[in-house]
Short mmCIF file of C-alpha atoms (C1' of nucleotides) in Angstrom, two decimals:
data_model
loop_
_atom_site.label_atom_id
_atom_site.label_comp_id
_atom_site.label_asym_id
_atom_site.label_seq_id
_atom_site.Cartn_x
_atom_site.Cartn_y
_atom_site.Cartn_z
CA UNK A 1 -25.84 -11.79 -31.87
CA UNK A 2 -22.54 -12.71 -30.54
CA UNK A 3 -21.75 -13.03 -26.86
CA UNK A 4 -19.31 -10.67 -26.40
CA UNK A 5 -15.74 -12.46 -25.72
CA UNK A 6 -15.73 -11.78 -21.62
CA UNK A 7 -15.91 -8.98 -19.91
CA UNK A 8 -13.86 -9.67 -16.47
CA UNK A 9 -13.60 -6.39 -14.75
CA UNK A 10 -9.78 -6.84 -15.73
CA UNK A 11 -10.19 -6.13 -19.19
CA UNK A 12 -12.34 -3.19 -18.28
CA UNK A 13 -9.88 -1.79 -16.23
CA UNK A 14 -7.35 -2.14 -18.70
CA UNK A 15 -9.65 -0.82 -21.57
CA UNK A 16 -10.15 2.05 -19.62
CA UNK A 17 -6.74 3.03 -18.19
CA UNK A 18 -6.08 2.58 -21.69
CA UNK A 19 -7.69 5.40 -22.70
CA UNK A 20 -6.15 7.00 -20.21
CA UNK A 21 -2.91 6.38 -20.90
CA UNK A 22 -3.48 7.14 -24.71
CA UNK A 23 -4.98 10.59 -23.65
CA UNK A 24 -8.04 9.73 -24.99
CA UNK A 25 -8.59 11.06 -21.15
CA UNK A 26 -6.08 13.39 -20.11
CA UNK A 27 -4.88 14.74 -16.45
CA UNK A 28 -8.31 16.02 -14.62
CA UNK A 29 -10.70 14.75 -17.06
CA UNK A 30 -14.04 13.89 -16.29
CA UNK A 31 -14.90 9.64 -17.36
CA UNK A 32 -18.26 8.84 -18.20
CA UNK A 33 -20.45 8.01 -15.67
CA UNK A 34 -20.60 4.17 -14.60
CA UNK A 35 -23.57 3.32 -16.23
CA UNK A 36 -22.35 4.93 -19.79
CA UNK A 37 -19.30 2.92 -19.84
CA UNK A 38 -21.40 -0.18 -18.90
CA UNK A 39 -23.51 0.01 -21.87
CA UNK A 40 -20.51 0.64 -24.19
CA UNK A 41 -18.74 -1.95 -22.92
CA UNK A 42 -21.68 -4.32 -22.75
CA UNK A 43 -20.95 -5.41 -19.24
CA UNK A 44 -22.89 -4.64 -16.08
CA UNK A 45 -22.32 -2.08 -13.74
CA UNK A 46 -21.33 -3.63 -11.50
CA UNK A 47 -18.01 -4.87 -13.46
CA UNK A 48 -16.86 -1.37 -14.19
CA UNK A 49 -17.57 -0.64 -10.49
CA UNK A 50 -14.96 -2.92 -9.62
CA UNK A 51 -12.61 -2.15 -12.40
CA UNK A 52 -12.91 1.43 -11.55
CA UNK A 53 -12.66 0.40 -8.15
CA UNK A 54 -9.12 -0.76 -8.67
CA UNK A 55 -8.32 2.25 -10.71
CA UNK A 56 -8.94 4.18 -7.69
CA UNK A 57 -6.89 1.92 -5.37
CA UNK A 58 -4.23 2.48 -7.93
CA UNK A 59 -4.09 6.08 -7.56
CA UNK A 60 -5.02 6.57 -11.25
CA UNK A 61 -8.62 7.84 -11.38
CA UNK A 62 -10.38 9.95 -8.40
CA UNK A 63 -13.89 9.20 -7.57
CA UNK A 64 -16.64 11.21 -5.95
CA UNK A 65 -20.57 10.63 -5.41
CA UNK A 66 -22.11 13.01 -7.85
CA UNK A 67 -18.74 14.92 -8.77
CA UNK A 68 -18.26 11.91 -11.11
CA UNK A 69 -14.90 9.78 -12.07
CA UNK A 70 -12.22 12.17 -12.94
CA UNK A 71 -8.43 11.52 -14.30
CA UNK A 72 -5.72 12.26 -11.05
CA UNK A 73 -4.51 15.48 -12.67
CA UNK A 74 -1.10 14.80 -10.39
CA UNK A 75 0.02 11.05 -11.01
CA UNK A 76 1.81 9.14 -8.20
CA UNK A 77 3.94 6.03 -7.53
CA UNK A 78 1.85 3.56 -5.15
CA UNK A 79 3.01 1.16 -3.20
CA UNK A 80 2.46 -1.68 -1.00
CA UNK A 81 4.72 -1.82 2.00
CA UNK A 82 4.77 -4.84 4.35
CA UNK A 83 6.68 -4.46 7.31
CA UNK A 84 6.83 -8.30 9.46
CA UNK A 85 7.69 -8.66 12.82
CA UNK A 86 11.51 -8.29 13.14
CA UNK A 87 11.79 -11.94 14.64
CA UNK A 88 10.02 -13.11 11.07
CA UNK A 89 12.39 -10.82 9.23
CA UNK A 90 15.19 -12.29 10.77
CA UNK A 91 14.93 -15.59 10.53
CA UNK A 92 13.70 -15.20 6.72
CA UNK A 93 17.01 -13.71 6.00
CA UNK A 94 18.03 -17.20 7.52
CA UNK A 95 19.22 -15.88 10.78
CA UNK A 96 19.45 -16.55 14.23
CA UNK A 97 17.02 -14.16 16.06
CA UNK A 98 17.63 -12.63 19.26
CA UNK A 99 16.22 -10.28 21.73
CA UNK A 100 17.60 -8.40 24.49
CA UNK A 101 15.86 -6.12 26.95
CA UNK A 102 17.84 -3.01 27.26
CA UNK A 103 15.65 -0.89 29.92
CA UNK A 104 12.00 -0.87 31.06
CA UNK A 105 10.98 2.20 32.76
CA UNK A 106 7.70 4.26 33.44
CA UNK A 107 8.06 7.65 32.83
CA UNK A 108 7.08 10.95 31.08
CA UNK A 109 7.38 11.10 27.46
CA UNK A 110 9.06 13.62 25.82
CA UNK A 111 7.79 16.43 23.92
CA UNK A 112 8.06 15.09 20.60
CA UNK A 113 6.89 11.53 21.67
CA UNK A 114 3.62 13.50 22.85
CA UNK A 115 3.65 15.49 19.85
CA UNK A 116 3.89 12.52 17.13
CA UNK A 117 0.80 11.23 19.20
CA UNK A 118 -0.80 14.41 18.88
CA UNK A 119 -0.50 15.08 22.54
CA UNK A 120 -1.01 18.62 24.09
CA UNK A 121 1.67 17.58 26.62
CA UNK A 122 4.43 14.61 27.93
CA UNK A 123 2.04 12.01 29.94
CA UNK A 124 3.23 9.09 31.66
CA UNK A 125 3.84 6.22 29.66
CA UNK A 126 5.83 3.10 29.75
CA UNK A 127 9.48 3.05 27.84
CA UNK A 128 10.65 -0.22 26.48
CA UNK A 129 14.40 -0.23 25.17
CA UNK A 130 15.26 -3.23 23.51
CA UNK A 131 17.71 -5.03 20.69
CA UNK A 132 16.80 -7.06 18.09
CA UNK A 133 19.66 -9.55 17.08
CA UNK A 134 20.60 -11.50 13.78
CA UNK A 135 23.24 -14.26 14.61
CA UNK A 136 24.18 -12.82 17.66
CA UNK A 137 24.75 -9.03 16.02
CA UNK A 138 22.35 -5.97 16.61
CA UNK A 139 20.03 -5.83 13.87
CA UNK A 140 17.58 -3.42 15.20
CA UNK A 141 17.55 -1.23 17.98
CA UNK A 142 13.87 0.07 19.26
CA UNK A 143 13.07 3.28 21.64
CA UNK A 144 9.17 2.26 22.29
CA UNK A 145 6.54 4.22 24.52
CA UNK A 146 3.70 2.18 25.66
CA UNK A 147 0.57 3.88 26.85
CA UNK A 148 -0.84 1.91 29.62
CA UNK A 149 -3.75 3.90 29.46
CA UNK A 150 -4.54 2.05 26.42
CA UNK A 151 -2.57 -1.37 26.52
CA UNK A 152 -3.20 -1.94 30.81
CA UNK A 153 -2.53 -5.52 29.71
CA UNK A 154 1.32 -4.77 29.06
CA UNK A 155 2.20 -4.62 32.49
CA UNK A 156 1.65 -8.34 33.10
CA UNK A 157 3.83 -9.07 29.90
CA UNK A 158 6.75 -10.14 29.96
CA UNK A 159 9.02 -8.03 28.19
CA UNK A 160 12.46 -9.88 28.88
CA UNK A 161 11.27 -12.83 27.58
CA UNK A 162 9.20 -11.16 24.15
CA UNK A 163 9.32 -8.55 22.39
CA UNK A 164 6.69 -5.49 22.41
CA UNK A 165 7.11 -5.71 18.73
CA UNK A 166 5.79 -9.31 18.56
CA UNK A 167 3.26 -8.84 21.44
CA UNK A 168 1.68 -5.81 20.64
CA UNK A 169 1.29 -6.92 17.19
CA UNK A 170 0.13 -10.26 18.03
CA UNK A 171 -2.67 -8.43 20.77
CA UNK A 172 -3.35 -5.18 19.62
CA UNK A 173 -5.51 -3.95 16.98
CA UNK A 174 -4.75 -0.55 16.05
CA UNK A 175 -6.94 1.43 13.48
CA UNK A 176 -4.71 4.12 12.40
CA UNK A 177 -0.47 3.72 11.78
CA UNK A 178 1.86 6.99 10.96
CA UNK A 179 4.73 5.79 9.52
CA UNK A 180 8.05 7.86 8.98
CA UNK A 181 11.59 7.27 7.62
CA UNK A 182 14.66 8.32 7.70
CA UNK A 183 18.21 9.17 7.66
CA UNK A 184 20.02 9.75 11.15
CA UNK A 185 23.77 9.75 12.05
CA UNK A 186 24.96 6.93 14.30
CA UNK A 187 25.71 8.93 17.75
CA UNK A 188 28.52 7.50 20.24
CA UNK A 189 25.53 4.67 21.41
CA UNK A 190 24.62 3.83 18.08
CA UNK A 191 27.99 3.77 16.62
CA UNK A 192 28.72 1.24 20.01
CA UNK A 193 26.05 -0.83 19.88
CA UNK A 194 26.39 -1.66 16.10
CA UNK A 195 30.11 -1.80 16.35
CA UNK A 196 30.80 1.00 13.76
CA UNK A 197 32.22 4.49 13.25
CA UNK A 198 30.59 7.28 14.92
CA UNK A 199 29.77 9.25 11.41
CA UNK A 200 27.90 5.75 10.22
CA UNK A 201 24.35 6.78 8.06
CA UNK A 202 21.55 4.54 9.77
CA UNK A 203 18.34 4.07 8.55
CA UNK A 204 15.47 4.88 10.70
CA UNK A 205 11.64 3.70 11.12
CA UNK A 206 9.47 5.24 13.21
CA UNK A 207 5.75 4.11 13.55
CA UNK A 208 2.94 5.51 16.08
CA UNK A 209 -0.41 3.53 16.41
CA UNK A 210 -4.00 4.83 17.41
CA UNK A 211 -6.81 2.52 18.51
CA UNK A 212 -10.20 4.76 18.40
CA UNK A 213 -7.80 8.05 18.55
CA UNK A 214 -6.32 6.63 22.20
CA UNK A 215 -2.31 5.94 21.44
CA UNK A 216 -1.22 3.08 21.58
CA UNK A 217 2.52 2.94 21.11
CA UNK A 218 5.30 5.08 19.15
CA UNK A 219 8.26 3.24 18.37
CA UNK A 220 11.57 4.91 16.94
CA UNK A 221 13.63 1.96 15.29
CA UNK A 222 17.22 2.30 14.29
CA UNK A 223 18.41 -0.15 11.96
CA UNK A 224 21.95 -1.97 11.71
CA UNK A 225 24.51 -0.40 9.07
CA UNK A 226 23.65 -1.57 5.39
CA UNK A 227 19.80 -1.79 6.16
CA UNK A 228 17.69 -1.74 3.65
CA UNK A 229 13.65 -1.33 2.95
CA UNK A 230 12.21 -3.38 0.16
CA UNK A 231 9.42 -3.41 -1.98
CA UNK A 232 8.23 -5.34 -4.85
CA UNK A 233 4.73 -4.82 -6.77
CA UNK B 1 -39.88 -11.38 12.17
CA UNK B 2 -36.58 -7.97 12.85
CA UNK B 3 -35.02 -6.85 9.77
CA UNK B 4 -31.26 -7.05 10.79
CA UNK B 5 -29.91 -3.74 11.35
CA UNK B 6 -28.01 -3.56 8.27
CA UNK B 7 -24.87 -5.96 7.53
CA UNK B 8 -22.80 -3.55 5.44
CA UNK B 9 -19.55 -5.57 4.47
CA UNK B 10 -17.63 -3.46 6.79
CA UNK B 11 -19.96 -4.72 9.92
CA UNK B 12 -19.77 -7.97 8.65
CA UNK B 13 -15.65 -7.35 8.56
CA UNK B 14 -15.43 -5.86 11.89
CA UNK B 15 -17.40 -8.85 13.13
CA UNK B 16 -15.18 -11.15 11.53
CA UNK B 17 -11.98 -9.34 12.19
CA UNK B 18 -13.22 -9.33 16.23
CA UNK B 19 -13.78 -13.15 16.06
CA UNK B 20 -9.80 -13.31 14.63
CA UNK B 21 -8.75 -10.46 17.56
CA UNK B 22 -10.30 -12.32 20.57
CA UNK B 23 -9.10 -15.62 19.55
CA UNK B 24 -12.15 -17.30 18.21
CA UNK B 25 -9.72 -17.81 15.54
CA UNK B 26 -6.23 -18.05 15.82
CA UNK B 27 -3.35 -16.87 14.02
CA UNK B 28 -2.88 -20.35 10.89
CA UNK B 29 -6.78 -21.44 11.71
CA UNK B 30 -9.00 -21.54 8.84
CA UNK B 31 -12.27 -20.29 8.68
CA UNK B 32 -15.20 -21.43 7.55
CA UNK B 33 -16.50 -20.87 4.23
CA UNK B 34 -17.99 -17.37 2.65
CA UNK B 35 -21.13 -19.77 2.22
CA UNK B 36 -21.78 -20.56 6.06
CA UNK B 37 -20.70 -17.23 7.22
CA UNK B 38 -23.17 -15.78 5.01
CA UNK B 39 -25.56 -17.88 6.60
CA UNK B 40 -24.77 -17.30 10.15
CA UNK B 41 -24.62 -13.63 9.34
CA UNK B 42 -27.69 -13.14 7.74
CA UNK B 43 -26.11 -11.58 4.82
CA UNK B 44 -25.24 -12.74 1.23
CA UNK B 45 -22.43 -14.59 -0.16
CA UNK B 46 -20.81 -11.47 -1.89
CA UNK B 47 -20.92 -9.34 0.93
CA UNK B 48 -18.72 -12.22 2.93
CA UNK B 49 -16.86 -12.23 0.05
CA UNK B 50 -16.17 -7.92 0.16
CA UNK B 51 -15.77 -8.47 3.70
CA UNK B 52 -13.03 -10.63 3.73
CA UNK B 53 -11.34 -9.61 0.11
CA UNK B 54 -10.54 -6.30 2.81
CA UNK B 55 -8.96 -8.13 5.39
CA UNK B 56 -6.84 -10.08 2.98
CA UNK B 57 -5.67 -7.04 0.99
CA UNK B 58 -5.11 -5.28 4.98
CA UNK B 59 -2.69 -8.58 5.57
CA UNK B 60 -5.00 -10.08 7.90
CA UNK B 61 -6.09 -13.35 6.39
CA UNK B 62 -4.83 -15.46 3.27
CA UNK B 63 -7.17 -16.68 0.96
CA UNK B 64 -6.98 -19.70 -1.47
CA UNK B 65 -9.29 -21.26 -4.05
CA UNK B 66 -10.10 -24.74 -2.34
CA UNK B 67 -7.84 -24.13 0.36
CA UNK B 68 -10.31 -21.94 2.09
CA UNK B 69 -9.64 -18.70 4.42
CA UNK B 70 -6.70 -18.61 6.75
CA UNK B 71 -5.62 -16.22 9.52
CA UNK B 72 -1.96 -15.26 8.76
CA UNK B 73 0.04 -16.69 10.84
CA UNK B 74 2.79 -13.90 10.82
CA UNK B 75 0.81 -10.90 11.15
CA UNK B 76 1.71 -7.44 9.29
CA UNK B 77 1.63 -4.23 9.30
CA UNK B 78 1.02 -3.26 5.94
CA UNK B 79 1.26 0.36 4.27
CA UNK B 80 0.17 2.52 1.62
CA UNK B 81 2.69 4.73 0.19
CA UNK B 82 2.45 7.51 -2.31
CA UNK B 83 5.19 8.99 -4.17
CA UNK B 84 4.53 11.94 -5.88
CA UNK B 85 6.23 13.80 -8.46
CA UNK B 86 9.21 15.11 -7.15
CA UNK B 87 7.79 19.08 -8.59
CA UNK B 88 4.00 18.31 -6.54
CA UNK B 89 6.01 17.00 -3.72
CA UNK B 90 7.71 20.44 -3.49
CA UNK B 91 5.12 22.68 -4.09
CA UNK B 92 2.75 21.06 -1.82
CA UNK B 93 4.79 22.17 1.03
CA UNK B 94 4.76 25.52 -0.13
CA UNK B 95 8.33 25.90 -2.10
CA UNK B 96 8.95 26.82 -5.04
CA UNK B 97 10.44 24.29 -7.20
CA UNK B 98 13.14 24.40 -9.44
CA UNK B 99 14.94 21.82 -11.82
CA UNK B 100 18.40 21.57 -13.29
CA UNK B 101 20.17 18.62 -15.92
CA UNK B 102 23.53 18.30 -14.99
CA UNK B 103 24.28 15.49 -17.11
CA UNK B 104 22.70 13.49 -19.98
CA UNK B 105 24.91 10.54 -21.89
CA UNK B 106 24.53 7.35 -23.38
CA UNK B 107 26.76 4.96 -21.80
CA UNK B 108 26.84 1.19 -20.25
CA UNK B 109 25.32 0.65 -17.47
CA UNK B 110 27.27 -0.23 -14.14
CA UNK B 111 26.91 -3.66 -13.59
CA UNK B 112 24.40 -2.71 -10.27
CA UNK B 113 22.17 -1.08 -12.48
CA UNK B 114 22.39 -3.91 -15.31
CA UNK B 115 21.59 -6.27 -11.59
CA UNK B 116 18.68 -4.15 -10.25
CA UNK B 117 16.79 -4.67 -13.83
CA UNK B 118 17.90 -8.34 -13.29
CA UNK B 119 19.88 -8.19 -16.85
CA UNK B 120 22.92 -10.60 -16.72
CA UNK B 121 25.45 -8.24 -18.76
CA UNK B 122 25.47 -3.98 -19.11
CA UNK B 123 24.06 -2.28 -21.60
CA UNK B 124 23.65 0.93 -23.79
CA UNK B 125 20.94 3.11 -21.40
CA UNK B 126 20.90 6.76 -21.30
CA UNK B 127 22.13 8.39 -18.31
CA UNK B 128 20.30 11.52 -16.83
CA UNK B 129 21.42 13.00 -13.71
CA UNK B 130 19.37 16.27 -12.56
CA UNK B 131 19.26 17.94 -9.65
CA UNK B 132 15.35 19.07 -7.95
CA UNK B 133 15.17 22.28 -6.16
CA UNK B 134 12.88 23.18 -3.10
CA UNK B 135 13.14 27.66 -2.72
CA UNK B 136 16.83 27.51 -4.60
CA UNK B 137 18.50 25.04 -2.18
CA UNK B 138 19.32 21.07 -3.44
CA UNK B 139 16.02 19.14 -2.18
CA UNK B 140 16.61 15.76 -4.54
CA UNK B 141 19.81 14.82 -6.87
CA UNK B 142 18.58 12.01 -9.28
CA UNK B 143 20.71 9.95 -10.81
CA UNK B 144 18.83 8.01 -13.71
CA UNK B 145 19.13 5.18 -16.09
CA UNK B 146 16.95 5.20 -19.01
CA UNK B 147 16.86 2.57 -21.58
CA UNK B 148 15.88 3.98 -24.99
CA UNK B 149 15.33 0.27 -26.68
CA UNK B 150 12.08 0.34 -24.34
CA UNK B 151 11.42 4.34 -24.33
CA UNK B 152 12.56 5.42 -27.59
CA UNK B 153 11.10 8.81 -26.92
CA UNK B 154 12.87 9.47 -24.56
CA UNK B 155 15.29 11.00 -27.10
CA UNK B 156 12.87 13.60 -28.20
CA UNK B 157 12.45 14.97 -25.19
CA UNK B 158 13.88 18.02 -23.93
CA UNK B 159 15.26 16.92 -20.55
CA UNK B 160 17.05 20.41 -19.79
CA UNK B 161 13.59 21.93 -19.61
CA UNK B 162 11.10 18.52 -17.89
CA UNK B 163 12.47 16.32 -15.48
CA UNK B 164 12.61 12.75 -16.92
CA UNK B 165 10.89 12.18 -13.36
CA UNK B 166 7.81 14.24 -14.59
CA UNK B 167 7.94 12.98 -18.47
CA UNK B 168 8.16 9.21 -17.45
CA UNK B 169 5.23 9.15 -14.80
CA UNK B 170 3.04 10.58 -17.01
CA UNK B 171 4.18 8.85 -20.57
CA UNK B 172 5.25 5.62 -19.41
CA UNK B 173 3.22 3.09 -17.68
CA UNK B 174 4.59 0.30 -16.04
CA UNK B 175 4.00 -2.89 -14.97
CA UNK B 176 6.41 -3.90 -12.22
CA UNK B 177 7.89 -1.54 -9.73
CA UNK B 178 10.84 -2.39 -7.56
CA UNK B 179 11.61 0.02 -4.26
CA UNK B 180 14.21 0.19 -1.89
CA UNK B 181 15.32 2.84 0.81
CA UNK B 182 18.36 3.27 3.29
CA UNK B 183 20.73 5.66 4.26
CA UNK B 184 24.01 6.84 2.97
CA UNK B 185 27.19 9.03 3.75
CA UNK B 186 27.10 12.20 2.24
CA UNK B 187 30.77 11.90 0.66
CA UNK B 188 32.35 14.78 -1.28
CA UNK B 189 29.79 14.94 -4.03
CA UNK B 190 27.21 15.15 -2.20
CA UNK B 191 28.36 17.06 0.64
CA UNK B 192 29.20 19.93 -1.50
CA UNK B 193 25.88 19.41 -3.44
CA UNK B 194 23.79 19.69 -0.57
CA UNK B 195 26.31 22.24 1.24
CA UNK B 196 26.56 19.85 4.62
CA UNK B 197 28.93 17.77 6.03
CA UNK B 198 30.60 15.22 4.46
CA UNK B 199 29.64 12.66 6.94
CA UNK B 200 25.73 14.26 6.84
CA UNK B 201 23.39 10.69 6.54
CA UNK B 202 21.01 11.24 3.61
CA UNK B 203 18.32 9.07 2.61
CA UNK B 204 18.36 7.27 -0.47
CA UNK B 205 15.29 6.11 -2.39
CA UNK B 206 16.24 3.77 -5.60
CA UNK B 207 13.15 2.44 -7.70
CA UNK B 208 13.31 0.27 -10.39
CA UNK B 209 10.47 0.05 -13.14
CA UNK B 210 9.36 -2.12 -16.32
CA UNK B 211 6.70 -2.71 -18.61
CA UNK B 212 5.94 -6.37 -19.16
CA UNK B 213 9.50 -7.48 -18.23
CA UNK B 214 11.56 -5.05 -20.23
CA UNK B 215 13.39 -2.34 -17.98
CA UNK B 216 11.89 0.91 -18.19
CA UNK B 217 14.17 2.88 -15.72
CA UNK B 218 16.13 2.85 -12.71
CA UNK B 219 16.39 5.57 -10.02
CA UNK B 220 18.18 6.51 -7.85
CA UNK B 221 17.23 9.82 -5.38
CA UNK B 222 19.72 10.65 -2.88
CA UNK B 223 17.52 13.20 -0.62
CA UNK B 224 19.00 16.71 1.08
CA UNK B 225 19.79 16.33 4.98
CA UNK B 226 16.69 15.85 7.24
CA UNK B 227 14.58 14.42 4.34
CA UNK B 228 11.92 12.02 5.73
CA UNK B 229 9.00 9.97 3.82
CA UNK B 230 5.31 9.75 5.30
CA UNK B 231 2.90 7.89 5.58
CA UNK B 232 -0.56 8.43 7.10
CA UNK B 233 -3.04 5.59 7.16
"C1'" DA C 1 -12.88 -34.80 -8.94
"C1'" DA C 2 -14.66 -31.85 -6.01
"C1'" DG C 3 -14.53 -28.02 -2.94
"C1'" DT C 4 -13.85 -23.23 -2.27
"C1'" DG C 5 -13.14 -18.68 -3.53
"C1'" DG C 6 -13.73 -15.32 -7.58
"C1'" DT C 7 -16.62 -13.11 -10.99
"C1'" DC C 8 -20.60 -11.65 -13.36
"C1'" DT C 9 -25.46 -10.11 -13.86
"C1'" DA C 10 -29.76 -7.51 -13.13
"C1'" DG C 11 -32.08 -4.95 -10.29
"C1'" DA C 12 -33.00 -2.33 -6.26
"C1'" DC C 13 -31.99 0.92 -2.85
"C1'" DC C 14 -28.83 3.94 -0.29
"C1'" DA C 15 -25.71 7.85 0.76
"C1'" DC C 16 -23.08 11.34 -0.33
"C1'" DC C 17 -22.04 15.48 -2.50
"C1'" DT C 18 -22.20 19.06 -5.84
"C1'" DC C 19 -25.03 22.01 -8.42
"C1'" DA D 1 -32.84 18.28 -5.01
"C1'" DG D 2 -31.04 15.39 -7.94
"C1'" DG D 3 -27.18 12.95 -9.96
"C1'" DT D 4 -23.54 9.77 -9.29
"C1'" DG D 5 -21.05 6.35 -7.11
"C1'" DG D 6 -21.49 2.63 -3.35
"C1'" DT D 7 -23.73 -1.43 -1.55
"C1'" DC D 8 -26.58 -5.33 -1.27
"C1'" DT D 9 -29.03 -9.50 -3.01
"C1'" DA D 10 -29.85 -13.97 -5.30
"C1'" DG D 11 -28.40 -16.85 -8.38
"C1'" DA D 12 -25.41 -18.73 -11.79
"C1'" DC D 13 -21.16 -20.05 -13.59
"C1'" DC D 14 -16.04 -20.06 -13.64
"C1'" DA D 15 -11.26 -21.17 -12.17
"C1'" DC D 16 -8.01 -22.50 -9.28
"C1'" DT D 17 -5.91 -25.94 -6.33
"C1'" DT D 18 -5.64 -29.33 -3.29
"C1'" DG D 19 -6.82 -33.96 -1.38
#
DNA sequence: AAGTGGTCTAGACCACCTC
DNA sequence: AGGTGGTCTAGACCACTTG
């Protein structure tokens, strides 16, 4: 009897996308239950939990309770995307960060603010313009809505002297995150504020947070000329 | 002698993660051990373990053998995103997709391209551009770089009839994955591709893939006016 | 060298979902 | 209602990495 090399859920995994990959298991096929592939594999089931686990994460299997382990029938490309606090961004680039406060007003949001919240109507919220700098140059330029319904804490912050970004971020939990991007046209303030040509292609972000379902904040973030998103896996 | 309500990992997470939200623990502090937090918890070691293996993969702590547990210090936000075939992508909102090859050549690459796969010189690759179609209009223009020393079936396959996209994502595993987004000027190509303006901003999505360090292929998807990419977590 | 997280097992029970 | 994946435990051993 010989003990069986090792059986790290690694190896399982990669046995089993494997198949997969070899069409041994084609797009939408069902995978043996759990407990099959344990015993073929001589491993517990615990270890092809795991492995199948990260299959899942991966995007490359679908599981269900009692509808079994099946092959994605429509593959996709998955990735990771960490977005830091634009003062940590900054400075990893190796620059000097700055931040300006461009306006601080309370006031009703507009329509689409309320709808990317999935607000019936504009409510009263509090609007935080503001610059984020890279050796002395606009870097990134952020429209934020606050709701103090939510955050009552902002109003004793400080916003001249930090950024929402950092303090929300630093403060606030949130349990759900829409993210969007974009392409937008630079705009006579945009075009001004980045010192460029009015036709300039500028990349947007825009992110809206839930705690519990209650907003929290929706932030549209224009980015300097030449900006770029970056991923590695 | 009360049974503990029930310490799923997830209540033993959220009781952790509150600990690191109201300060308990600040942001660089490390925490102590699975072992004793098992122990205060009532729970066992491996469900610490689950527990926190969540909040490091969520960006909220750093874990290191011997080192111990660490809240970040320079918090997050971290997303998911999933790029689907270009064809699902369109029919899921309900168009009907179509697919043209407007060029296919073997040529060196630019010396960007030869960069992005981190190769110090340009070399042979096949070059596919094609354009995807959402209800007859321009929704994607792909420009592609293919290299046949690691994909030598590529040749075989009809790429007037299946996008390379489609072929590659489900014949081609990779390893490494390398994205990056911003936003472009139309210019006269694309302008008259996409029938807009020539100063229109579109977004551009490039991704870069290999298989165990040996380039697979490099992308590049300049997007029609008013494309935007999701994500919901 | 030793401390800490990571993995593996065997077994039990739970919870969800389809059949 | 029953099958399948998900979780939990207790204990052992492994592997990384830092003091």
């Amino acid at each position: 009897m010989t003990v069986i090399p090792r059986h790290s859920w690694k190896s399982v995994r990669d046995v089993i996308h494997g198949k997969i990959l070899d069409s041994t298991f084609g797009p939408g096929d069902k995978l043996p239950k759990d407990e099959e592939l344990a015993g073929e594999l001589g491993c517990a089931r615990a270890t092809v939990q795991r492995a199948m686990r990260d299959l899942a994460e991966s995007g490359v299997v679908e599981r269900r309770r009692k509808g079994g382990t099946h092959v994605r029938s429509d593959p996709v490309t998955r990735a990771t995307l960490d977005i830091p606090i634009t003062r940590r961004e900054v400075e990893q680039r190796g620059s000097v960060y700055g931040y300006q406060l461009i306006n601080l007003e309370e006031a009703d949001t507009p329509y689409e603010i309320a709808a990317s919240f999935g607000l019936p109507s504009p409510c009263r919220m509090l609007r935080v313009e503001a610059v984020h700098m890279a050796d002395r140059r606009p870097y990134i330029y952020e429209d934020r809505w606050i709701s103090p319904q939510t955050v009552p804490e902002i109003r004793d912050v400080d916003l001249t002297a930090e950024s929402a970004n950092e303090w929300l971020v630093r403060n606030k939990p949130y349990n759900r995150c829409d993210l969007r991007f974009y392409a937008e046209r630079a705009g006579a303030y945009h075009a001004r504020l980045f010192n460029t040509d009015v036709n300039e292609a500028l990349f947007v972000m825009e992110r809206t947070t839930w705690l519990n379902d209650d907003p929290i904040t929706s932030l549209k973030a224009v980015t300097a000329p030449g900006y770029q998103l970056i991923t590695t896996t």
